[in-house]
Amino acid sequence: MKISDLIKMGLRNLSRRKARTALTVVGVVIGTISIVVMISIGIGMNTGFKSQVMELGSLTTITISKYAPIKDDEGNYVDSKEQIINEDLLNSVKQIKHVKTASPVFYADVTLKIGKGVEGYAYCAVMDLDAMKEFGLPDVQYGELPSEDNPDTLIMGSEVPKNYFYSTKGNNGSPYQFEPSKDKLLAYLNFYQYAFKDDTKRPEFYLGNNVAVLQQNSQYDYMCFMTLDTYKRWYMESIDYLKASDKKKAIKALKEYESIQLNVDNVKNVSKVEKKIKELGYQTESLNSYLEPLEQTSNMMQMVLGGVGAVAMLVSAISIANTMIMSIYERTKEIGVMKVLGCCITDIKKLFLFEAGMIGLIGGIIGIVLSYIASFCINKYGGPLFSALMKSTSVMYDSKVSTSFSIIPIWLPFLAAGVGIAVGVISGYFPAKRATKISAIEAMKTES
């Protein structure tokens, strides 16, 4: 039998019982919608969790802090321990496989002045110039990041210019909006743990308009950054103004870092690098530790949602099998005629499998189209429900972060169509095999 004849006969047979075929197709449509929508919701939640965590910084960044948090078996912080963070550890970390960049980190309290009437405050993270670009800093909305030609640029988070400056005139302390293009800055380091020879005399460093302001990002909005070279130069000049008893302490403190931050080449290797660092006897922190339990929750929900879709598709498979068996009973004489005319048994089997596969394909295509419509409605109108669901599974959920609750990747429609066809063919296999075993003589005796 020619393929064209097979297709014509199969489509004609399906069109004979339009109502029954339509009802069977509806079952496949419901199963397809269930699979696509349920999986898309799981993917949407997983993507949402990642977006929430990435708002806090880069997923490939690992921090080794001077005061490392200690967790209990349930993941709760119970204590902290002091770790020696120095150049020896930095060099060891740089040798670990998959580590792209590692930088010492200090934290500096900086007072900023604008003329004689305005002061500001900056809490600065200090790191290597080469490392700044690797640690997920957002793009700048004003100015340029530090460079080798201009390392002294002070980087401000988006909220610093409008929240950390105030007027000193008349001691009123009223807020002041810093304008980086107009206001010129003087800066000096604060050493709260050390005593100056004369509190009124300390070195001031001229920044002028040498400022960059970052775009909004929840992790960096209230922080500032400066390069390690700039900080060390300011630091060494400032300790000359300290009392002799504190100079040695200040110089020694510069040899031990507040923390080390390192960037891994791939998020998949973060756990491996953390394991290597722990073998050196140091505790680490990374956003990967937050993401892993969220992904486990998301994967579990995907399995549950996918299971619901699978049950719906199983019901449609039973419906297809039932339809094909009924079709065999109704077409027993037709099958007998085909055998008498010399039609191959394999052709009879192919005919019934084609009809079952077409039911799966048609139902799958319609289901995919309706799934896109359902996904659109979920994203547009399901915000409150899914926001509450994500909040219940993530303490870091931020409703300001834009995320889709249902995401249909390009591969999912093809998978759904393939599943629809496979379900149709598998469901029609037993009825098709049954049709080939019908006796031609007995079939010819059957009344139409």
Tab-separated table of C-alpha atoms in Angstrom:
chain	number	residue	atom	x	y	z
A	1	MET	CA	0.000	0.000	0.000
A	2	LYS	CA	1.297	3.404	-0.967
A	3	ILE	CA	1.908	5.963	1.759
A	4	SER	CA	-0.507	8.369	0.039
A	5	ASP	CA	-3.241	5.671	0.054
A	6	LEU	CA	-2.501	4.982	3.725
A	7	ILE	CA	-2.908	8.673	4.592
A	8	LYS	CA	-6.135	9.044	2.565
A	9	MET	CA	-7.726	5.964	4.107
A	10	GLY	CA	-6.668	6.927	7.618
A	11	LEU	CA	-8.053	10.463	7.383
A	12	ARG	CA	-11.267	9.198	5.792
A	13	ASN	CA	-11.775	6.674	8.571
A	14	LEU	CA	-11.215	9.352	11.231
A	15	SER	CA	-13.751	11.645	9.556
A	16	ARG	CA	-16.449	8.951	9.529
A	17	ARG	CA	-17.084	9.271	13.256
A	18	LYS	CA	-16.424	12.965	13.725
A	19	ALA	CA	-17.961	13.243	17.193
A	20	ARG	CA	-16.052	10.281	18.603
A	21	THR	CA	-12.792	11.390	16.995
A	22	ALA	CA	-13.301	14.923	18.301
A	23	LEU	CA	-13.939	13.707	21.859
A	24	THR	CA	-10.820	11.535	21.731
A	25	VAL	CA	-8.790	14.474	20.424
A	26	VAL	CA	-10.129	16.608	23.295
A	27	GLY	CA	-8.658	14.078	25.727
A	28	VAL	CA	-5.240	14.452	24.096
A	29	VAL	CA	-5.644	18.251	24.093
A	30	ILE	CA	-6.291	18.259	27.840
A	31	GLY	CA	-3.326	15.956	28.442
A	32	THR	CA	-1.022	18.108	26.309
A	33	ILE	CA	-2.138	21.331	28.016
A	34	SER	CA	-1.567	19.706	31.395
A	35	ILE	CA	1.961	18.620	30.528
A	36	VAL	CA	3.041	21.869	28.844
A	37	VAL	CA	1.484	24.234	31.395
A	38	MET	CA	2.578	22.241	34.432
A	39	ILE	CA	6.175	21.931	33.208
A	40	SER	CA	6.215	25.609	32.169
A	41	ILE	CA	5.110	26.634	35.673
A	42	GLY	CA	7.912	24.550	37.167
A	43	ILE	CA	10.446	26.133	34.788
A	44	GLY	CA	9.030	29.585	35.567
A	45	MET	CA	9.412	29.044	39.307
A	46	ASN	CA	12.965	27.749	38.889
A	47	THR	CA	13.865	30.771	36.747
A	48	GLY	CA	12.182	33.042	39.282
A	49	PHE	CA	14.224	31.594	42.119
A	50	LYS	CA	17.438	32.101	40.126
A	51	SER	CA	16.448	35.697	39.339
A	52	GLN	CA	15.856	36.388	43.025
A	53	VAL	CA	19.225	34.944	44.015
A	54	MET	CA	21.078	36.686	41.171
A	55	GLU	CA	19.697	40.011	42.405
A	56	LEU	CA	21.913	39.444	45.433
A	57	GLY	CA	25.025	39.066	43.296
A	58	SER	CA	26.890	36.649	41.050
A	59	LEU	CA	26.226	32.919	41.407
A	60	THR	CA	29.892	32.192	40.628
A	61	THR	CA	31.284	34.287	43.495
A	62	ILE	CA	32.654	32.653	46.664
A	63	THR	CA	33.600	34.589	49.807
A	64	ILE	CA	36.039	33.511	52.522
A	65	SER	CA	35.359	35.833	55.462
A	66	LYS	CA	37.472	36.614	58.514
A	67	TYR	CA	34.501	35.769	60.713
A	68	ALA	CA	32.971	32.673	59.152
A	69	PRO	CA	29.377	31.696	59.983
A	70	ILE	CA	28.776	28.242	61.439
A	71	LYS	CA	25.514	26.467	60.614
A	72	ASP	CA	23.728	23.607	62.329
A	73	ASP	CA	22.389	20.527	60.514
A	74	GLU	CA	19.235	22.430	59.549
A	75	GLY	CA	21.176	25.267	57.927
A	76	ASN	CA	20.590	27.833	60.680
A	77	TYR	CA	23.410	30.165	61.780
A	78	VAL	CA	24.479	29.280	65.308
A	79	ASP	CA	27.943	30.826	65.746
A	80	SER	CA	30.990	32.190	63.951
A	81	LYS	CA	34.692	31.463	64.022
A	82	GLU	CA	37.662	33.697	63.253
A	83	GLN	CA	39.800	32.719	60.274
A	84	ILE	CA	43.242	34.039	59.322
A	85	ILE	CA	42.831	35.576	55.868
A	86	ASN	CA	46.187	36.596	54.412
A	87	GLU	CA	48.327	36.540	51.281
A	88	ASP	CA	49.333	32.890	51.799
A	89	LEU	CA	45.706	31.821	51.661
A	90	LEU	CA	45.114	34.089	48.648
A	91	ASN	CA	47.949	32.417	46.731
A	92	SER	CA	46.642	28.951	47.653
A	93	VAL	CA	43.147	29.832	46.469
A	94	LYS	CA	44.448	31.139	43.156
A	95	GLN	CA	45.988	27.709	42.484
A	96	ILE	CA	42.661	25.886	42.792
A	97	LYS	CA	41.293	24.588	39.501
A	98	HIS	CA	38.338	26.568	38.037
A	99	VAL	CA	39.187	29.761	39.969
A	100	LYS	CA	39.251	32.642	37.470
A	101	THR	CA	39.951	35.561	39.793
A	102	ALA	CA	40.710	35.970	43.491
A	103	SER	CA	41.040	39.277	45.309
A	104	PRO	CA	41.684	40.389	48.884
A	105	VAL	CA	38.862	42.513	50.281
A	106	PHE	CA	39.006	45.269	52.885
A	107	TYR	CA	36.171	47.443	54.143
A	108	ALA	CA	36.832	51.143	54.592
A	109	ASP	CA	34.847	53.896	56.313
A	110	VAL	CA	35.230	57.047	54.245
A	111	THR	CA	33.976	60.537	55.051
A	112	LEU	CA	33.191	62.680	52.003
A	113	LYS	CA	33.073	66.480	51.914
A	114	ILE	CA	31.507	68.881	49.435
A	115	GLY	CA	32.854	72.333	50.190
A	116	LYS	CA	32.363	73.452	53.790
A	117	GLY	CA	28.636	72.864	54.055
A	118	VAL	CA	27.987	69.231	53.068
A	119	GLU	CA	29.331	65.924	54.326
A	120	GLY	CA	28.668	62.368	53.287
A	121	TYR	CA	29.513	58.853	54.348
A	122	ALA	CA	30.666	55.868	52.286
A	123	TYR	CA	31.136	52.277	53.401
A	124	CYS	CA	33.546	50.960	50.783
A	125	ALA	CA	34.466	47.460	49.711
A	126	VAL	CA	38.082	47.489	48.571
A	127	MET	CA	39.400	44.991	46.015
A	128	ASP	CA	41.791	44.540	43.097
A	129	LEU	CA	41.007	46.569	40.016
A	130	ASP	CA	41.167	43.492	37.780
A	131	ALA	CA	38.695	41.638	40.012
A	132	MET	CA	35.941	44.278	40.070
A	133	LYS	CA	34.586	43.355	36.650
A	134	GLU	CA	34.399	39.667	37.584
A	135	PHE	CA	32.174	40.005	40.637
A	136	GLY	CA	28.862	40.896	39.034
A	137	LEU	CA	28.881	44.671	39.512
A	138	PRO	CA	25.934	46.213	37.630
A	139	ASP	CA	26.494	48.674	34.803
A	140	VAL	CA	27.077	52.321	35.627
A	141	GLN	CA	24.421	54.977	35.134
A	142	TYR	CA	26.985	57.772	35.509
A	143	GLY	CA	30.722	57.946	34.956
A	144	GLU	CA	33.123	55.092	34.279
A	145	LEU	CA	34.539	52.265	36.366
A	146	PRO	CA	38.154	52.557	37.567
A	147	SER	CA	40.862	51.762	35.038
A	148	GLU	CA	44.648	51.518	35.024
A	149	ASP	CA	44.786	55.121	33.808
A	150	ASN	CA	42.290	56.291	36.418
A	151	PRO	CA	42.325	53.923	39.432
A	152	ASP	CA	41.089	56.476	41.983
A	153	THR	CA	37.450	56.502	40.854
A	154	LEU	CA	35.002	56.062	43.746
A	155	ILE	CA	32.107	53.757	42.816
A	156	MET	CA	28.752	54.486	44.484
A	157	GLY	CA	25.653	52.322	44.707
A	158	SER	CA	22.489	53.828	43.249
A	159	GLU	CA	21.088	54.897	46.655
A	160	VAL	CA	24.259	56.502	48.056
A	161	PRO	CA	23.974	59.931	46.326
A	162	LYS	CA	20.463	60.569	47.677
A	163	ASN	CA	20.703	58.964	51.119
A	164	TYR	CA	24.221	59.408	52.488
A	165	PHE	CA	24.827	63.154	52.220
A	166	TYR	CA	23.602	65.895	54.545
A	167	SER	CA	24.034	69.598	55.130
A	168	THR	CA	26.258	70.707	58.042
A	169	LYS	CA	25.172	74.342	57.926
A	170	GLY	CA	23.535	75.383	61.155
A	171	ASN	CA	23.763	71.777	62.417
A	172	ASN	CA	20.397	71.044	60.829
A	173	GLY	CA	21.524	67.779	59.219
A	174	SER	CA	19.032	68.087	56.368
A	175	PRO	CA	19.418	65.540	53.493
A	176	TYR	CA	21.444	66.600	50.493
A	177	GLN	CA	21.193	65.161	46.977
A	178	PHE	CA	24.700	64.568	45.691
A	179	GLU	CA	25.119	65.453	42.003
A	180	PRO	CA	28.224	63.700	40.638
A	181	SER	CA	28.471	65.933	37.577
A	182	LYS	CA	28.503	69.137	39.667
A	183	ASP	CA	29.697	68.429	43.231
A	184	LYS	CA	33.427	68.030	43.853
A	185	LEU	CA	34.471	65.627	46.593
A	186	LEU	CA	37.195	65.523	49.226
A	187	ALA	CA	37.654	62.247	51.110
A	188	TYR	CA	39.463	60.945	54.174
A	189	LEU	CA	39.668	57.557	55.856
A	190	ASN	CA	38.229	56.960	59.324
A	191	PHE	CA	40.226	54.863	61.795
A	192	TYR	CA	37.801	54.299	64.662
A	193	GLN	CA	40.055	51.685	66.300
A	194	TYR	CA	43.118	53.959	66.328
A	195	ALA	CA	43.918	57.404	67.766
A	196	PHE	CA	45.205	60.348	65.730
A	197	LYS	CA	47.854	62.700	67.045
A	198	ASP	CA	45.477	65.565	66.366
A	199	ASP	CA	41.842	64.910	65.504
A	200	THR	CA	41.727	68.108	63.500
A	201	LYS	CA	44.609	67.044	61.270
A	202	ARG	CA	44.384	64.125	58.879
A	203	PRO	CA	45.132	63.815	55.153
A	204	GLU	CA	42.350	64.643	52.728
A	205	PHE	CA	42.258	63.174	49.227
A	206	TYR	CA	40.807	65.105	46.332
A	207	LEU	CA	38.322	63.153	44.191
A	208	GLY	CA	36.588	66.003	42.418
A	209	ASN	CA	34.031	64.541	40.000
A	210	ASN	CA	35.920	61.256	39.767
A	211	VAL	CA	32.844	59.229	40.693
A	212	ALA	CA	30.852	56.389	39.066
A	213	VAL	CA	27.265	55.612	40.096
A	214	LEU	CA	25.934	52.087	39.558
A	215	GLN	CA	22.537	51.150	38.246
A	216	GLN	CA	20.007	49.835	40.751
A	217	ASN	CA	20.825	46.448	42.247
A	218	SER	CA	19.602	45.225	45.638
A	219	GLN	CA	23.040	43.966	46.718
A	220	TYR	CA	25.052	47.059	45.841
A	221	ASP	CA	22.598	49.977	46.181
A	222	TYR	CA	23.971	51.190	49.542
A	223	MET	CA	27.639	50.300	49.102
A	224	CYS	CA	30.684	51.977	47.593
A	225	PHE	CA	33.784	50.465	46.008
A	226	MET	CA	37.378	51.549	45.574
A	227	THR	CA	40.499	49.883	44.204
A	228	LEU	CA	43.039	48.187	46.439
A	229	ASP	CA	45.901	50.369	45.155
A	230	THR	CA	44.022	53.572	45.988
A	231	TYR	CA	43.064	52.305	49.435
A	232	LYS	CA	46.631	51.248	50.293
A	233	ARG	CA	48.003	54.614	49.225
A	234	TRP	CA	45.420	56.507	51.279
A	235	TYR	CA	45.944	54.093	54.194
A	236	MET	CA	49.720	54.516	54.328
A	237	GLU	CA	49.456	58.283	54.133
A	238	SER	CA	46.826	58.328	56.874
A	239	ILE	CA	48.739	56.205	59.419
A	240	ASP	CA	51.508	58.812	59.470
A	241	TYR	CA	49.008	60.958	61.386
A	242	LEU	CA	48.349	58.244	64.002
A	243	LYS	CA	49.907	58.121	67.432
A	244	ALA	CA	53.119	56.086	67.555
A	245	SER	CA	51.488	53.388	69.697
A	246	ASP	CA	48.890	52.702	66.966
A	247	LYS	CA	51.099	52.884	63.878
A	248	LYS	CA	52.458	49.335	64.216
A	249	LYS	CA	48.962	47.952	64.812
A	250	ALA	CA	47.686	49.708	61.700
A	251	ILE	CA	50.537	48.397	59.526
A	252	LYS	CA	50.003	44.848	60.808
A	253	ALA	CA	46.264	45.078	60.145
A	254	LEU	CA	46.958	45.784	56.466
A	255	LYS	CA	48.594	42.349	56.132
A	256	GLU	CA	45.412	40.504	57.114
A	257	TYR	CA	42.344	40.815	54.892
A	258	GLU	CA	38.723	41.158	55.901
A	259	SER	CA	37.857	38.523	53.312
A	260	ILE	CA	38.854	36.990	50.007
A	261	GLN	CA	36.436	36.955	47.112
A	262	LEU	CA	36.957	34.623	44.206
A	263	ASN	CA	35.164	34.051	40.937
A	264	VAL	CA	34.660	30.561	39.489
A	265	ASP	CA	34.640	29.871	35.747
A	266	ASN	CA	31.232	28.151	35.810
A	267	VAL	CA	28.378	27.964	38.304
A	268	LYS	CA	28.529	24.160	38.042
A	269	ASN	CA	32.036	24.224	39.538
A	270	VAL	CA	31.214	26.387	42.565
A	271	SER	CA	30.565	23.401	44.832
A	272	LYS	CA	33.845	21.757	43.748
A	273	VAL	CA	35.871	24.883	44.542
A	274	GLU	CA	34.114	25.331	47.904
A	275	LYS	CA	34.974	21.732	48.759
A	276	LYS	CA	38.663	22.352	47.975
A	277	ILE	CA	38.713	25.467	50.168
A	278	LYS	CA	37.090	23.575	53.034
A	279	GLU	CA	39.839	20.975	52.714
A	280	LEU	CA	42.257	23.833	53.476
A	281	GLY	CA	40.357	24.350	56.748
A	282	TYR	CA	38.309	27.420	55.796
A	283	GLN	CA	34.562	28.074	55.740
A	284	THR	CA	33.042	29.689	52.665
A	285	GLU	CA	29.892	31.546	51.671
A	286	SER	CA	28.230	31.676	48.249
A	287	LEU	CA	24.816	32.294	46.744
A	288	ASN	CA	24.978	28.744	45.456
A	289	SER	CA	24.212	27.575	48.998
A	290	TYR	CA	20.956	29.563	48.833
A	291	LEU	CA	20.133	28.394	45.317
A	292	GLU	CA	20.577	24.652	45.902
A	293	PRO	CA	17.652	24.208	48.359
A	294	LEU	CA	15.479	26.447	46.170
A	295	GLU	CA	16.300	24.334	43.108
A	296	GLN	CA	15.489	21.185	45.070
A	297	THR	CA	12.118	22.663	45.997
A	298	SER	CA	11.549	23.734	42.399
A	299	ASN	CA	12.527	20.324	41.012
A	300	MET	CA	10.191	18.597	43.451
A	301	MET	CA	7.336	20.872	42.385
A	302	GLN	CA	8.189	20.226	38.725
A	303	MET	CA	7.923	16.491	39.375
A	304	VAL	CA	4.567	16.923	41.108
A	305	LEU	CA	3.216	19.199	38.379
A	306	GLY	CA	4.634	16.969	35.649
A	307	GLY	CA	3.012	13.978	37.362
A	308	VAL	CA	-0.373	15.705	37.181
A	309	GLY	CA	0.163	16.242	33.449
A	310	ALA	CA	1.260	12.623	32.999
A	311	VAL	CA	-1.946	11.380	34.664
A	312	ALA	CA	-4.007	13.528	32.292
A	313	MET	CA	-2.087	12.125	29.315
A	314	LEU	CA	-2.588	8.565	30.615
A	315	VAL	CA	-6.336	9.141	30.637
A	316	SER	CA	-6.143	10.360	27.038
A	317	ALA	CA	-4.134	7.240	26.117
A	318	ILE	CA	-6.903	5.025	27.518
A	319	SER	CA	-9.411	7.083	25.512
A	320	ILE	CA	-7.429	6.562	22.287
A	321	ALA	CA	-7.150	2.815	22.923
A	322	ASN	CA	-10.887	2.599	23.558
A	323	THR	CA	-11.662	4.548	20.368
A	324	MET	CA	-9.431	2.314	18.256
A	325	ILE	CA	-10.913	-0.892	19.716
A	326	MET	CA	-14.428	0.380	18.964
A	327	SER	CA	-13.273	1.248	15.454
A	328	ILE	CA	-12.024	-2.331	14.926
A	329	TYR	CA	-15.375	-3.803	15.961
A	330	GLU	CA	-17.180	-1.471	13.588
A	331	ARG	CA	-14.794	-2.153	10.700
A	332	THR	CA	-14.385	-5.918	11.033
A	333	LYS	CA	-15.870	-6.580	7.594
A	334	GLU	CA	-13.694	-3.849	6.064
A	335	ILE	CA	-10.625	-5.542	7.539
A	336	GLY	CA	-11.769	-8.856	6.073
A	337	VAL	CA	-12.212	-7.319	2.627
A	338	MET	CA	-8.713	-5.829	2.812
A	339	LYS	CA	-7.262	-9.250	3.632
A	340	VAL	CA	-9.208	-10.977	0.854
A	341	LEU	CA	-7.948	-8.383	-1.636
A	342	GLY	CA	-4.407	-9.284	-0.624
A	343	CYS	CA	-3.554	-6.364	1.630
A	344	CYS	CA	-0.495	-7.069	3.786
A	345	ILE	CA	-0.985	-7.558	7.513
A	346	THR	CA	1.651	-4.898	8.148
A	347	ASP	CA	-0.370	-2.421	6.048
A	348	ILE	CA	-3.452	-3.059	8.180
A	349	LYS	CA	-1.375	-2.487	11.311
A	350	LYS	CA	0.142	0.684	9.825
A	351	LEU	CA	-3.326	2.009	8.991
A	352	PHE	CA	-4.582	1.744	12.565
A	353	LEU	CA	-1.319	3.042	14.009
A	354	PHE	CA	-1.490	6.006	11.600
A	355	GLU	CA	-5.030	6.822	12.736
A	356	ALA	CA	-4.037	6.623	16.407
A	357	GLY	CA	-0.925	8.722	15.755
A	358	MET	CA	-2.972	11.356	13.913
A	359	ILE	CA	-5.320	11.660	16.883
A	360	GLY	CA	-2.268	12.234	19.087
A	361	LEU	CA	-0.741	14.740	16.633
A	362	ILE	CA	-3.920	16.771	16.138
A	363	GLY	CA	-4.614	16.826	19.871
A	364	GLY	CA	-0.989	17.747	20.548
A	365	ILE	CA	-0.970	20.693	18.124
A	366	ILE	CA	-4.243	22.097	19.450
A	367	GLY	CA	-3.042	21.557	23.004
A	368	ILE	CA	0.227	23.417	22.320
A	369	VAL	CA	-1.629	26.443	20.906
A	370	LEU	CA	-3.990	26.514	23.892
A	371	SER	CA	-0.994	26.082	26.237
A	372	TYR	CA	0.548	29.318	24.955
A	373	ILE	CA	-2.762	31.081	25.590
A	374	ALA	CA	-2.962	29.573	29.078
A	375	SER	CA	0.655	30.571	29.787
A	376	PHE	CA	-0.087	34.148	28.734
A	377	CYS	CA	-3.129	34.286	31.043
A	378	ILE	CA	-1.129	32.849	33.958
A	379	ASN	CA	1.610	35.463	33.536
A	380	LYS	CA	-0.888	38.306	33.177
A	381	TYR	CA	-3.473	37.424	35.807
A	382	GLY	CA	-1.829	34.845	38.080
A	383	GLY	CA	0.646	37.206	39.734
A	384	PRO	CA	-0.883	37.349	43.237
A	385	LEU	CA	-1.295	33.571	43.490
A	386	PHE	CA	2.173	32.662	42.261
A	387	SER	CA	3.835	35.486	44.184
A	388	ALA	CA	2.353	34.033	47.372
A	389	LEU	CA	3.535	30.568	46.345
A	390	MET	CA	7.099	31.741	45.683
A	391	LYS	CA	7.186	33.717	48.931
A	392	SER	CA	6.204	30.590	50.821
A	393	THR	CA	9.245	28.762	49.439
A	394	SER	CA	11.814	31.596	49.323
A	395	VAL	CA	12.574	34.036	52.107
A	396	MET	CA	14.479	36.162	49.588
A	397	TYR	CA	11.510	36.744	47.274
A	398	ASP	CA	11.250	40.328	46.076
A	399	SER	CA	8.057	41.263	44.219
A	400	LYS	CA	9.913	44.127	42.488
A	401	VAL	CA	11.973	41.615	40.513
A	402	SER	CA	10.213	40.964	37.230
A	403	THR	CA	9.704	37.282	36.503
A	404	SER	CA	7.366	35.098	34.419
A	405	PHE	CA	5.434	32.462	36.319
A	406	SER	CA	5.001	30.264	33.249
A	407	ILE	CA	7.871	29.907	30.774
A	408	ILE	CA	7.577	27.699	27.692
A	409	PRO	CA	11.075	27.046	26.264
A	410	ILE	CA	11.419	26.308	22.554
A	411	TRP	CA	11.947	22.580	23.131
A	412	LEU	CA	8.787	22.041	25.180
A	413	PRO	CA	6.209	22.290	22.312
A	414	PHE	CA	8.219	19.766	20.261
A	415	LEU	CA	8.419	17.473	23.280
A	416	ALA	CA	4.670	17.797	23.836
A	417	ALA	CA	3.904	17.063	20.169
A	418	GLY	CA	6.225	14.059	20.272
A	419	VAL	CA	4.574	12.799	23.468
A	420	GLY	CA	1.129	13.220	21.861
A	421	ILE	CA	2.132	11.187	18.805
A	422	ALA	CA	3.889	8.566	20.943
A	423	VAL	CA	0.874	8.206	23.223
A	424	GLY	CA	-1.373	7.807	20.182
A	425	VAL	CA	0.848	5.189	18.542
A	426	ILE	CA	1.450	3.240	21.757
A	427	SER	CA	-2.253	3.321	22.640
A	428	GLY	CA	-3.175	2.150	19.145
A	429	TYR	CA	-0.615	-0.654	19.019
A	430	PHE	CA	-2.703	-3.300	20.824
A	431	PRO	CA	-5.885	-2.548	18.816
A	432	ALA	CA	-3.835	-2.558	15.579
A	433	LYS	CA	-2.312	-5.903	16.463
A	434	ARG	CA	-5.767	-7.222	17.291
A	435	ALA	CA	-7.005	-6.093	13.860
A	436	THR	CA	-4.310	-8.135	12.084
A	437	LYS	CA	-5.448	-11.321	13.856
A	438	ILE	CA	-9.041	-11.122	12.656
A	439	SER	CA	-9.887	-14.059	10.374
A	440	ALA	CA	-10.754	-12.924	6.856
A	441	ILE	CA	-13.496	-15.596	6.505
A	442	GLU	CA	-15.104	-14.734	9.854
A	443	ALA	CA	-14.827	-11.035	9.066
A	444	MET	CA	-16.674	-11.465	5.743
A	445	LYS	CA	-19.559	-13.131	7.594
A	446	THR	CA	-19.952	-10.105	9.876
A	447	GLU	CA	-22.963	-7.914	9.189
A	448	SER	CA	-22.101	-4.293	8.446
